[in-house]
Tab-separated table of C-alpha atoms in Angstrom:
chain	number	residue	atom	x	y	z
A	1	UNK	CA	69.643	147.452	40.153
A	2	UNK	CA	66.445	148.528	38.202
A	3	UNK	CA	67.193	151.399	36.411
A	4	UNK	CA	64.637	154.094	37.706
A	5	UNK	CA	66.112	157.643	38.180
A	6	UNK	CA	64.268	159.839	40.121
A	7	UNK	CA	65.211	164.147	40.313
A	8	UNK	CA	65.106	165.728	42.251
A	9	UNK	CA	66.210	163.748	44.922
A	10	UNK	CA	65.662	167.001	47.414
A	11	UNK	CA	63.787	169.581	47.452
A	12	UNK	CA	62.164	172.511	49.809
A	13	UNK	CA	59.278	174.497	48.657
A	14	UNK	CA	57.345	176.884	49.698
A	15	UNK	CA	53.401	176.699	50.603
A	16	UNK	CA	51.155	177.264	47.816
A	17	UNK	CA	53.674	176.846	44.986
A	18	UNK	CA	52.816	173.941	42.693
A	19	UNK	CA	56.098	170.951	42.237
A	20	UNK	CA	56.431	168.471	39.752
A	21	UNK	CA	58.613	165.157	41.015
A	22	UNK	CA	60.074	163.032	37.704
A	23	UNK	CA	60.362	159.360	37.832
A	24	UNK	CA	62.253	158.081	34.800
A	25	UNK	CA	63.168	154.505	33.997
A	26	UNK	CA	64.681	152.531	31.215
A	27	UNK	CA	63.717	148.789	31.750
A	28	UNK	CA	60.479	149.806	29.398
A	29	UNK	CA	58.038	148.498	32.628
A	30	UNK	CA	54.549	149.093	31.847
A	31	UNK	CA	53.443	149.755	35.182
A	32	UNK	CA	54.418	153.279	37.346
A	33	UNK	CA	53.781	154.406	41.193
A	34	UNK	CA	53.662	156.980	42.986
A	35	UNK	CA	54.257	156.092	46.692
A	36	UNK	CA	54.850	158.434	49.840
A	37	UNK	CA	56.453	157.360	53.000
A	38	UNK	CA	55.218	159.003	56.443
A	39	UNK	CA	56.826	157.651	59.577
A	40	UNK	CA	53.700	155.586	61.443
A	41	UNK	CA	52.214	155.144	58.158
A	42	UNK	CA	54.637	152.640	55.652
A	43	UNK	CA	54.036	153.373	52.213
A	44	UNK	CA	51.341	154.653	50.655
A	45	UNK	CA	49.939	154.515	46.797
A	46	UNK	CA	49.092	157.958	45.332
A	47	UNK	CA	48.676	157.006	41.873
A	48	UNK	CA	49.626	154.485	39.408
A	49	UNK	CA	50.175	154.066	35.545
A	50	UNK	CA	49.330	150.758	33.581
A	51	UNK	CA	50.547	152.546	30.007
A	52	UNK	CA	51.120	155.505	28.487
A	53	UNK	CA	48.300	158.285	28.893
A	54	UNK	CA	46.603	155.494	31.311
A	55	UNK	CA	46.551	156.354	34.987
A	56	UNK	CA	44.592	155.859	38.002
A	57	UNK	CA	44.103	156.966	41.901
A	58	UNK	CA	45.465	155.185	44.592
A	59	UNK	CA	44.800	155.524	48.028
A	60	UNK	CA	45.853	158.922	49.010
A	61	UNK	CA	45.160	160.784	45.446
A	62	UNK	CA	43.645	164.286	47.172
A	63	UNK	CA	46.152	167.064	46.157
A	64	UNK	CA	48.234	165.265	43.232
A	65	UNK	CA	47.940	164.883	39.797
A	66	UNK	CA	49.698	162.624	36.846
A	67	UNK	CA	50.903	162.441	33.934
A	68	UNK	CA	52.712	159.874	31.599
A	69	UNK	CA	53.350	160.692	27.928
A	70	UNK	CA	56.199	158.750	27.589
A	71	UNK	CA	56.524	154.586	29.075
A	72	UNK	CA	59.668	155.763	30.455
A	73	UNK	CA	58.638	159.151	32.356
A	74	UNK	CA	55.985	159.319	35.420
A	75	UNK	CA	55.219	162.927	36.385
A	76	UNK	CA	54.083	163.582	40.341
A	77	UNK	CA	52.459	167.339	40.699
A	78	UNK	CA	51.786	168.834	43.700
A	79	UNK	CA	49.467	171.905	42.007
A	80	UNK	CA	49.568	173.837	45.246
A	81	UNK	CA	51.650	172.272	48.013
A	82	UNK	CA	50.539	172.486	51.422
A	83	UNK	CA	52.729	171.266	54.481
A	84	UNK	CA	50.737	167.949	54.844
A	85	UNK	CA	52.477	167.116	51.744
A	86	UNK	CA	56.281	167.253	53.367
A	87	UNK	CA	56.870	163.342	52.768
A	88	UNK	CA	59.392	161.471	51.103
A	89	UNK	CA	58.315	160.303	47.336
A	90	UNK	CA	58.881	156.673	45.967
A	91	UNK	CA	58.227	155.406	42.875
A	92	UNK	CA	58.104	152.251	41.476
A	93	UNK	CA	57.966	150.355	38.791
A	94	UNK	CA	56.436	146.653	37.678
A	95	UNK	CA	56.050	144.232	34.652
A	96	UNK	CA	53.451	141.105	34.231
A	97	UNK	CA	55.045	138.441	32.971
A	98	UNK	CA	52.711	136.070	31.945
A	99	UNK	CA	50.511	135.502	34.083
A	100	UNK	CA	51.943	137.009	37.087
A	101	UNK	CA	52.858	140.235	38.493
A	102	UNK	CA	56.513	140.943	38.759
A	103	UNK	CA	57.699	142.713	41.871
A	104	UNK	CA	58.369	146.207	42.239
A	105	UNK	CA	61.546	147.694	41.998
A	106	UNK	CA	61.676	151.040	43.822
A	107	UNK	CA	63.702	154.660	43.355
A	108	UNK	CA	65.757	156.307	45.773
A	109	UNK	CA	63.270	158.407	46.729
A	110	UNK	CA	62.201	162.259	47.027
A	111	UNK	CA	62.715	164.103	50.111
A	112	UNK	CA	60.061	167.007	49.550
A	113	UNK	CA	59.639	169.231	52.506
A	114	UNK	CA	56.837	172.570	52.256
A	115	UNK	CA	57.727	175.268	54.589
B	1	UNK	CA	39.969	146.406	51.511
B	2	UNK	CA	43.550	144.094	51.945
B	3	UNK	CA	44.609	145.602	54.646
B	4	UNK	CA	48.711	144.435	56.391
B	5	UNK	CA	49.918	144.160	59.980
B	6	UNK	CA	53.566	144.310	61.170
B	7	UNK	CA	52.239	143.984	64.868
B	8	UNK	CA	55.998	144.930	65.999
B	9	UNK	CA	57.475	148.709	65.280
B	10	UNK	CA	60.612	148.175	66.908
B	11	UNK	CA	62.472	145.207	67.742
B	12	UNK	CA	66.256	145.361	69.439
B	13	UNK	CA	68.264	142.144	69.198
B	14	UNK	CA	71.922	141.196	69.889
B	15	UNK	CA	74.064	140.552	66.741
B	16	UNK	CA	74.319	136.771	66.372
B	17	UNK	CA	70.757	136.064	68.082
B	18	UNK	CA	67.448	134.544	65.685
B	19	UNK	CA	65.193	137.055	64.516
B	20	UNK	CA	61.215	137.017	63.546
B	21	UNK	CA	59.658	139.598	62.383
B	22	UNK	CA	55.716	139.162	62.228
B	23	UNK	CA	53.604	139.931	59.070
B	24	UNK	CA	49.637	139.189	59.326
B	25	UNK	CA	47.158	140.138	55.846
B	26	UNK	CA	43.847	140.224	55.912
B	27	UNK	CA	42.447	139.007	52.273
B	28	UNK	CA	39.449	136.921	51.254
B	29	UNK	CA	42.130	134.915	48.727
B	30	UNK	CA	45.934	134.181	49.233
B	31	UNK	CA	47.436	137.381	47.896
B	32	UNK	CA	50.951	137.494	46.276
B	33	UNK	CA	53.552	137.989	49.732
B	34	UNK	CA	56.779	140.366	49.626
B	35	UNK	CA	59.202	141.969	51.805
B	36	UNK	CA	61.048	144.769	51.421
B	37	UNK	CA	64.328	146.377	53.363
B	38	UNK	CA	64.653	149.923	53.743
B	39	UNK	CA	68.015	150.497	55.133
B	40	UNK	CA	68.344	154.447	56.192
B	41	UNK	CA	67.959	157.660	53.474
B	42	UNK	CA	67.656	154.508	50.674
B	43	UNK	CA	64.512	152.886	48.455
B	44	UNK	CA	63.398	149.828	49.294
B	45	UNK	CA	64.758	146.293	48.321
B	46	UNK	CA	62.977	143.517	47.911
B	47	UNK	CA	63.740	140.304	50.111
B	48	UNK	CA	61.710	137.878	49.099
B	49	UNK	CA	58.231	137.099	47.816
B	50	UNK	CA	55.895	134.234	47.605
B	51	UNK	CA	53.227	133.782	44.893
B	52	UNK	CA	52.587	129.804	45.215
B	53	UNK	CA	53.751	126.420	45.914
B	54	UNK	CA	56.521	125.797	48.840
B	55	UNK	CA	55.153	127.573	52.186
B	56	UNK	CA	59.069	128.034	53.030
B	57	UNK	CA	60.972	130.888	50.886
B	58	UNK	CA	64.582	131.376	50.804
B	59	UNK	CA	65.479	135.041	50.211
B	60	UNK	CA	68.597	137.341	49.818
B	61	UNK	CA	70.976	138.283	53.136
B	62	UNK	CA	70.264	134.827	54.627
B	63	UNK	CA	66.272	135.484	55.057
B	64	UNK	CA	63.361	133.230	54.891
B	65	UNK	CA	59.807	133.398	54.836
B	66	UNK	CA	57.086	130.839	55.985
B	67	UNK	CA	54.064	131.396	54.850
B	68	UNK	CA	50.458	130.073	56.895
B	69	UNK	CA	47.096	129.975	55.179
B	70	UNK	CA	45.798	129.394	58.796
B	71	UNK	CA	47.061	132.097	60.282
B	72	UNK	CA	47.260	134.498	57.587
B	73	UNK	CA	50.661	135.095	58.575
B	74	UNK	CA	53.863	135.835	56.362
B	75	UNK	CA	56.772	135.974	59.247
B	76	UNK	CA	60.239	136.873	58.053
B	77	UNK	CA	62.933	135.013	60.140
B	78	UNK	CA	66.931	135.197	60.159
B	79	UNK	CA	69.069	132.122	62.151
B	80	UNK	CA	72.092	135.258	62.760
B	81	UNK	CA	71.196	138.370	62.643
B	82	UNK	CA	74.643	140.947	61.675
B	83	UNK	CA	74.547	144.880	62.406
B	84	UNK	CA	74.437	145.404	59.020
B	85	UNK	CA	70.809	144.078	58.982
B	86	UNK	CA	69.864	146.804	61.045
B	87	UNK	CA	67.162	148.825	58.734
B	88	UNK	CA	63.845	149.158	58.690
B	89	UNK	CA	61.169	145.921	56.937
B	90	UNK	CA	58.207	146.269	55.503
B	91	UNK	CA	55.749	143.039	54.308
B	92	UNK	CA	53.570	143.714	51.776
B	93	UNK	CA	50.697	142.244	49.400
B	94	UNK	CA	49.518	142.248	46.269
B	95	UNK	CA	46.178	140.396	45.187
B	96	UNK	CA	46.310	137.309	43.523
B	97	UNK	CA	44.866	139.375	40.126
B	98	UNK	CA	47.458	137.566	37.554
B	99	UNK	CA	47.271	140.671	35.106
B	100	UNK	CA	46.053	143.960	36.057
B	101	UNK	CA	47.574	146.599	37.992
B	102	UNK	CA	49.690	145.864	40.454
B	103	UNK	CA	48.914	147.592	43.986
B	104	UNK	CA	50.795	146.963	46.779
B	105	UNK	CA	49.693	146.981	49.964
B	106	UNK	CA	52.476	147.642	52.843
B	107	UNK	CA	52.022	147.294	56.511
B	108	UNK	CA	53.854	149.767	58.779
B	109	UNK	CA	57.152	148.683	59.101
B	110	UNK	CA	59.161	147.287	61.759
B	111	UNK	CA	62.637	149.197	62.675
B	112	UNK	CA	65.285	146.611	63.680
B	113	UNK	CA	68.242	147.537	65.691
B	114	UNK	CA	70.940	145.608	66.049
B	115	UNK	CA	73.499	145.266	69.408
B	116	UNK	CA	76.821	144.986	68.866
């Protein structure tokens, strides 16, 4: 298995409060994600990484920043967290390898609920 | 925009029968072709994928792919299916970009349950 640690693996939070989700690997990939999971909806890209300091919006970026000082750390914050944000939280990771695009190996997962 | 279609979000079968689970994409070039298992409260595990070359691809857990330019289709299939291959599947794409970011695209998912 990939080795891409992701903490915490639960957590509850309250409206309003700002949370910060860690993904953390150690296969030195240069590509992160930030996915979320809604039933109905499959998986969804909220940001991405292609280096360090180097990120970009995905498809549902409203409400989430990142950050990435370090290849092996990808930082998810919720600045103020708002119940539409209860998800779960994937991330993933991917290499090129020559030419092509390696697939992505995915975390356990985030359960995040906002009450 | 790529966009994915699982047209199927639930599909029963009887342990031992065939299954097919249907994939469509909708991409101006042949994109890059993966999918994942999600069995439940885990992260997703990839399959199989197809970048090129033979249309047929042989994955993990006794899966295969075909994949038709024609009909922009991707359809998993399994000869047996067990009750441990109950779970939930997800096909997804990536375009055809070589290097450059890597965004995949997933379709909905399709929950398969199994009956003893």
């Amino acid at each position: 298995d990939a080795g891409i640690t992701q903490s915490p693996r639960h957590k509850v939070t309250e409206t309003g409060t700002p949370v910060t989700l860690r993904c953390h690997q150690t296969e030195n990939h240069r590509y992160m994600y930030w996915y979320r999971q809604d039933p109905g909806h499959g998986l969804r890209l909220i940001h991405y990484s292609y280096g360090v300091k180097d990120t970009d919006k995905g498809e549902v970026s409203d409400g989430y920043s990142v950050s990435r000082s370090k290849t092996e750390d990808f930082l998810l914050t919720l600045e103020s967290a708002t119940s539409s944000q209860t998800s779960v939280y994937f991330c993933a990771i991917s290499e090129i390898v020559g030419t092509f695009n390696t697939e992505a190996f995915f975390g356990q997962g985030t359960r995040l609920t906002v009450v | 925009a790529q966009s994915v279609t699982q047209p199927d979000i639930h599909i029963t079968v009887s342990e031992g029968a065939s299954l097919e689970l249907r994939c469509n994409y909708s991409y101006g070039a042949t994109p890059y072709l993966f999918w994942y298992v999600q069995s439940p409260g885990q992260g997703l595990q990839l399959l199989l994928k197809y970048f090129s070359g033979d249309t047929l691809v042989q994955g993990i857990k006794g899966f295969e792919a075909e994949f038709k330019r024609s009909q922009s289709s991707f359809n998993l299939r399994k000869p047996s299916v067990h009750w441990s291959d109950a779970a939930e599947y997800f096909c997804a794409v990536v375009p055809p970009t070589g290097a450059g970011s890597y965004q995949l695209t997933f379709g909905k998912g399709t929950k398969l349950s199994v009956i003893p």
